[in-house]
Coordinates of C-alpha atoms and ligand atoms in Angstrom, one line a residue:
M13 CA 9.0 -15.0 14.2
T14 CA 10.9 -11.9 13.2
A15 CA 8.4 -8.9 13.5
P16 CA 8.1 -7.0 10.3
T17 CA 9.4 -3.5 10.3
P18 CA 6.4 -1.2 10.2
L19 CA 5.8 0.7 6.9
I20 CA 3.7 3.9 6.6
A21 CA 3.1 4.7 3.0
G22 CA 1.2 7.7 1.6
N23 CA -0.8 7.3 -1.6
W24 CA -1.2 10.7 -3.2
K25 CA -3.4 9.3 -5.9
M26 CA -4.0 11.9 -8.7
N27 CA -3.0 14.8 -6.6
G28 CA 0.0 17.1 -6.5
L29 CA 1.8 19.4 -8.9
A30 CA 5.4 20.6 -8.5
D31 CA 4.5 22.8 -5.5
A32 CA 3.4 19.7 -3.6
L33 CA 7.1 18.6 -3.3
G34 CA 7.3 21.0 -0.4
E35 CA 5.0 18.7 1.6
A36 CA 7.3 15.8 0.9
R37 CA 10.3 17.8 2.1
R38 CA 8.4 18.7 5.3
V39 CA 7.7 15.0 5.9
A40 CA 11.4 14.2 5.5
A41 CA 12.4 17.1 7.8
G42 CA 9.8 16.2 10.4
L43 CA 10.8 12.6 10.9
S44 CA 12.6 12.1 14.1
G45 CA 13.7 8.6 15.3
T46 CA 10.6 6.7 14.0
A47 CA 10.7 3.0 14.1
A48 CA 8.8 2.9 10.8
R49 CA 9.9 2.9 7.2
V50 CA 8.2 5.8 5.5
A51 CA 7.2 6.2 1.8
I52 CA 5.3 8.6 -0.4
C53 CA 3.7 7.4 -3.6
P54 CA 3.0 10.4 -5.8
S55 CA 1.8 10.5 -9.4
A56 CA 4.2 9.2 -12.0
T57 CA 5.0 12.7 -13.1
L58 CA 6.4 13.6 -9.7
I59 CA 8.5 10.5 -9.0
Q60 CA 11.7 11.7 -10.5
R61 CA 11.5 15.2 -8.8
M62 CA 10.4 13.7 -5.5
S63 CA 13.3 11.3 -5.5
A64 CA 15.7 14.1 -6.1
A65 CA 14.1 16.3 -3.4
L66 CA 14.2 13.4 -0.9
A67 CA 17.7 12.1 -1.8
G68 CA 19.6 11.4 1.4
S69 CA 16.5 11.4 3.6
A70 CA 14.7 8.4 5.2
V71 CA 11.6 8.8 3.0
M72 CA 11.3 6.4 0.1
V73 CA 9.3 7.1 -3.0
G74 CA 6.9 4.7 -4.7
G75 CA 4.7 4.4 -7.7
Q76 CA 0.9 3.8 -7.6
D77 CA 0.7 1.2 -10.4
C78 CA 2.7 -0.2 -13.2
R79 CA 2.2 -2.2 -16.4
A80 CA 3.4 -5.8 -16.4
E81 CA 5.3 -5.6 -19.6
I82 CA 8.8 -4.0 -19.7
S83 CA 8.1 -1.8 -22.8
G84 CA 6.0 -1.7 -25.9
A85 CA 2.9 -0.3 -27.6
Y86 CA 0.9 0.5 -24.4
T87 CA 0.0 4.2 -24.8
G88 CA -0.1 6.0 -21.5
D89 CA 1.2 3.2 -19.4
V90 CA 4.3 3.1 -17.2
S91 CA 6.5 0.0 -16.7
A92 CA 8.1 -1.1 -13.4
E93 CA 11.4 -0.4 -14.9
M94 CA 10.4 3.2 -15.8
L95 CA 9.3 3.7 -12.1
A96 CA 12.6 2.4 -10.9
D97 CA 14.5 4.4 -13.5
A98 CA 12.7 7.6 -12.2
G99 CA 13.9 6.8 -8.6
A100 CA 11.1 4.7 -7.1
N101 CA 11.8 2.1 -4.5
L102 CA 8.3 0.7 -4.1
V103 CA 5.0 0.3 -6.0
I104 CA 1.3 0.0 -4.9
L105 CA -0.4 -2.7 -6.9
G106 CA -4.0 -3.9 -7.0
H107 CA -5.5 -0.8 -5.4
S108 CA -9.3 -1.1 -5.2
E109 CA -9.6 2.0 -7.4
R110 CA -7.7 0.2 -10.1
R111 CA -9.5 -3.1 -9.5
A112 CA -12.9 -1.3 -9.7
G113 CA -12.1 1.4 -12.3
Y114 CA -9.9 -0.6 -14.7
G115 CA -11.2 -4.2 -14.1
E116 CA -7.9 -5.4 -12.7
A117 CA -8.3 -8.9 -11.5
D118 CA -6.1 -11.0 -9.2
E119 CA -4.2 -12.6 -12.2
L120 CA -3.2 -9.2 -13.6
V121 CA -2.2 -7.9 -10.1
A122 CA 0.0 -11.0 -9.7
A123 CA 1.7 -10.3 -13.1
K124 CA 2.4 -6.7 -12.1
V125 CA 3.9 -8.0 -8.8
V126 CA 6.3 -10.1 -11.0
A127 CA 7.1 -7.0 -13.0
A128 CA 7.8 -5.1 -9.8
L129 CA 10.2 -7.7 -8.6
R130 CA 11.9 -7.8 -12.0
A131 CA 12.6 -4.1 -11.6
D132 CA 13.7 -4.4 -8.0
L133 CA 10.7 -2.5 -6.7
E134 CA 9.1 -3.6 -3.4
P135 CA 5.4 -4.2 -4.0
I136 CA 2.6 -3.2 -1.7
V137 CA -0.3 -5.4 -2.8
C138 CA -3.8 -4.2 -1.9
V139 CA -6.8 -6.3 -1.0
G140 CA -10.1 -5.5 0.5
E141 CA -13.8 -6.3 0.4
T142 CA -16.8 -4.2 -0.6
L143 CA -19.5 -3.2 1.8
A144 CA -21.9 -5.6 0.0
Q145 CA -19.4 -8.4 0.4
R146 CA -18.9 -7.6 4.1
E147 CA -22.7 -7.5 4.7
A148 CA -23.0 -10.9 3.0
G149 CA -20.5 -12.4 5.4
E150 CA -17.9 -12.8 2.6
A151 CA -15.2 -10.4 3.8
L152 CA -12.8 -13.1 5.0
S153 CA -13.2 -15.4 2.0
V154 CA -13.0 -12.5 -0.5
V155 CA -9.8 -11.0 1.0
T156 CA -8.0 -14.3 1.6
G157 CA -8.9 -15.2 -2.0
Q158 CA -7.4 -12.0 -3.2
V159 CA -4.3 -12.7 -1.2
R160 CA -3.9 -16.2 -2.8
G161 CA -4.7 -14.8 -6.3
S162 CA -2.6 -11.6 -6.3
L163 CA 0.6 -12.8 -4.6
P164 CA 2.7 -14.9 -7.0
A165 CA 5.1 -17.6 -5.8
A166 CA 8.0 -15.4 -7.0
L167 CA 7.5 -13.3 -3.8
A168 CA 8.9 -16.1 -1.6
G169 CA 12.0 -14.6 0.2
K170 CA 11.4 -11.1 -1.3
A171 CA 10.5 -7.9 0.5
F172 CA 6.8 -7.0 0.1
S173 CA 3.8 -5.9 2.1
V174 CA 0.0 -6.5 1.9
A175 CA -2.4 -3.6 2.5
Y176 CA -5.8 -4.5 3.8
E177 CA -8.1 -1.8 2.5
P178 CA -11.8 -2.4 3.0
V179 CA -13.2 -0.6 -0.1
W180 CA -16.0 1.0 2.0
A181 CA -13.5 2.6 4.3
I182 CA -11.4 4.4 1.6
G183 CA -12.0 8.1 1.5
T184 CA -15.3 7.7 3.4
G185 CA -14.2 8.5 7.0
L186 CA -15.6 5.1 8.0
T187 CA -13.2 2.5 9.6
P188 CA -13.8 -1.1 10.7
T189 CA -13.7 -1.8 14.4
T190 CA -10.5 -2.8 15.9
P191 CA -11.7 -6.4 16.3
Q192 CA -12.7 -6.5 12.6
I193 CA -9.2 -5.2 11.6
E194 CA -7.5 -7.7 13.8
E195 CA -9.6 -10.6 12.6
M196 CA -8.8 -9.8 9.0
H197 CA -5.1 -9.2 9.6
R198 CA -4.8 -12.5 11.4
A199 CA -6.5 -14.2 8.5
I200 CA -4.1 -12.6 6.0
R201 CA -1.1 -13.5 8.2
A202 CA -2.3 -17.2 8.3
T203 CA -2.8 -17.2 4.5
L204 CA 0.7 -15.7 4.0
S205 CA 2.2 -18.5 6.2
E206 CA 0.3 -21.2 4.3
M207 CA 1.6 -19.7 1.0
F208 CA 5.2 -18.8 1.8
G209 CA 6.0 -20.3 5.2
A210 CA 8.3 -18.5 7.5
A211 CA 9.7 -16.6 4.4
A212 CA 6.7 -14.2 4.7
D213 CA 7.1 -13.5 8.4
T214 CA 8.8 -10.2 7.6
A215 CA 6.1 -9.0 5.3
A216 CA 4.1 -6.2 7.0
I217 CA 0.4 -6.2 6.7
L218 CA -0.8 -2.6 6.4
Y219 CA -4.2 -1.2 7.2
G220 CA -5.6 1.4 4.8
G221 CA -8.9 3.3 4.8
S222 CA -9.6 6.7 6.4
V223 CA -6.5 6.6 8.6
K224 CA -5.9 10.0 10.2
P225 CA -3.9 11.3 13.2
S226 CA -6.9 10.9 15.5
N227 CA -7.4 7.2 14.9
A228 CA -3.8 6.1 13.9
A229 CA -2.6 5.0 17.4
E230 CA -5.5 2.6 17.9
I231 CA -5.2 1.2 14.4
L232 CA -1.4 0.9 14.3
H233 CA -1.3 -0.8 17.7
A234 CA -3.9 -3.4 16.8
A235 CA -2.7 -7.0 16.5
E236 CA -0.9 -7.9 13.2
V237 CA -1.1 -4.3 12.0
G238 CA 2.3 -3.5 10.6
G239 CA 1.7 0.0 9.3
A240 CA -0.7 2.0 7.2
L241 CA -1.4 2.9 3.6
V242 CA -2.7 6.4 3.9
G243 CA -4.6 8.3 1.2
G244 CA -6.1 11.7 1.9
A245 CA -4.3 12.3 5.2
S246 CA -0.9 11.8 3.5
L247 CA -1.3 15.0 1.4
K248 CA -0.5 17.3 4.3
A249 CA 2.8 16.8 6.0
E250 CA 1.4 17.7 9.4
D251 CA -1.3 15.0 9.2
F252 CA 1.1 12.4 7.7
L253 CA 3.6 13.1 10.4
G254 CA 0.9 12.8 13.0
I255 CA 0.1 9.3 11.7
I256 CA 3.8 8.3 11.6
G257 CA 4.3 9.6 15.1
A258 CA 1.5 7.2 16.4
I259 CA 3.5 4.1 15.6
Ligands
LIG316 C1 -6.2 4.6 -0.1 O1 -6.8 5.0 -1.1 O2 -5.3 3.8 -0.3 C2 -6.6 5.1 1.1 C3 -6.3 4.5 2.2 O3 -7.3 6.3 1.1 P1 -7.9 7.2 2.4 O4 -6.8 7.1 3.5 O5 -8.1 8.5 1.9 O6 -9.1 6.5 2.9

């Protein structure tokens, strides 16, 4: 099996005005010989300016969501084509904050993945169980079900990654134990193999949820962990670089 190239992606969520571009520039300037691919996913309003600020650097830019349709009467929404037009290379889809806050179900996430591929964006598809689901012993079935439902057949042979983000670990400072992370990442890898065969061997399985410089090395070196999706700790270049350096 060809090992996936690790990906460390920062999800800035609804944070950052123009002055935050300096943090992105500091990330680009601070990268030295990392084996990982690195991306920052700012708000849609910053994508074009961040792409310009990072042009020629090793840091890619991504969106945080997109609409499945190409264009139309969808007030406030942004299409995959618009993200690509603004300079994005990737897009986060199915984040738990969108699944919970906007009722996004697997079918819609899968349609957005198709849209991302149509626009030549690399999707990062998020999955993860709630605390209640973990406590009920349903974590593995919920997450592998989300993988099956959110990843369309169109992904076969395409570049993509899956981010395992336990909902209860996002922004809480809580993280699963390393054996819990490894168990879930192995289950996701097995599901990807069933769905796509060897074509998915190069898809990285990222871990997300309260990753910070102090826990990054242990998490990033766990079995089947192919990088991280980082929220809060990606907002400061020093912290994000600390995580990247732990790969
Ligand atoms: C996220 O929202 O994708 C995330 C991982 O957030 P945090 O790192 O802040 O827990």
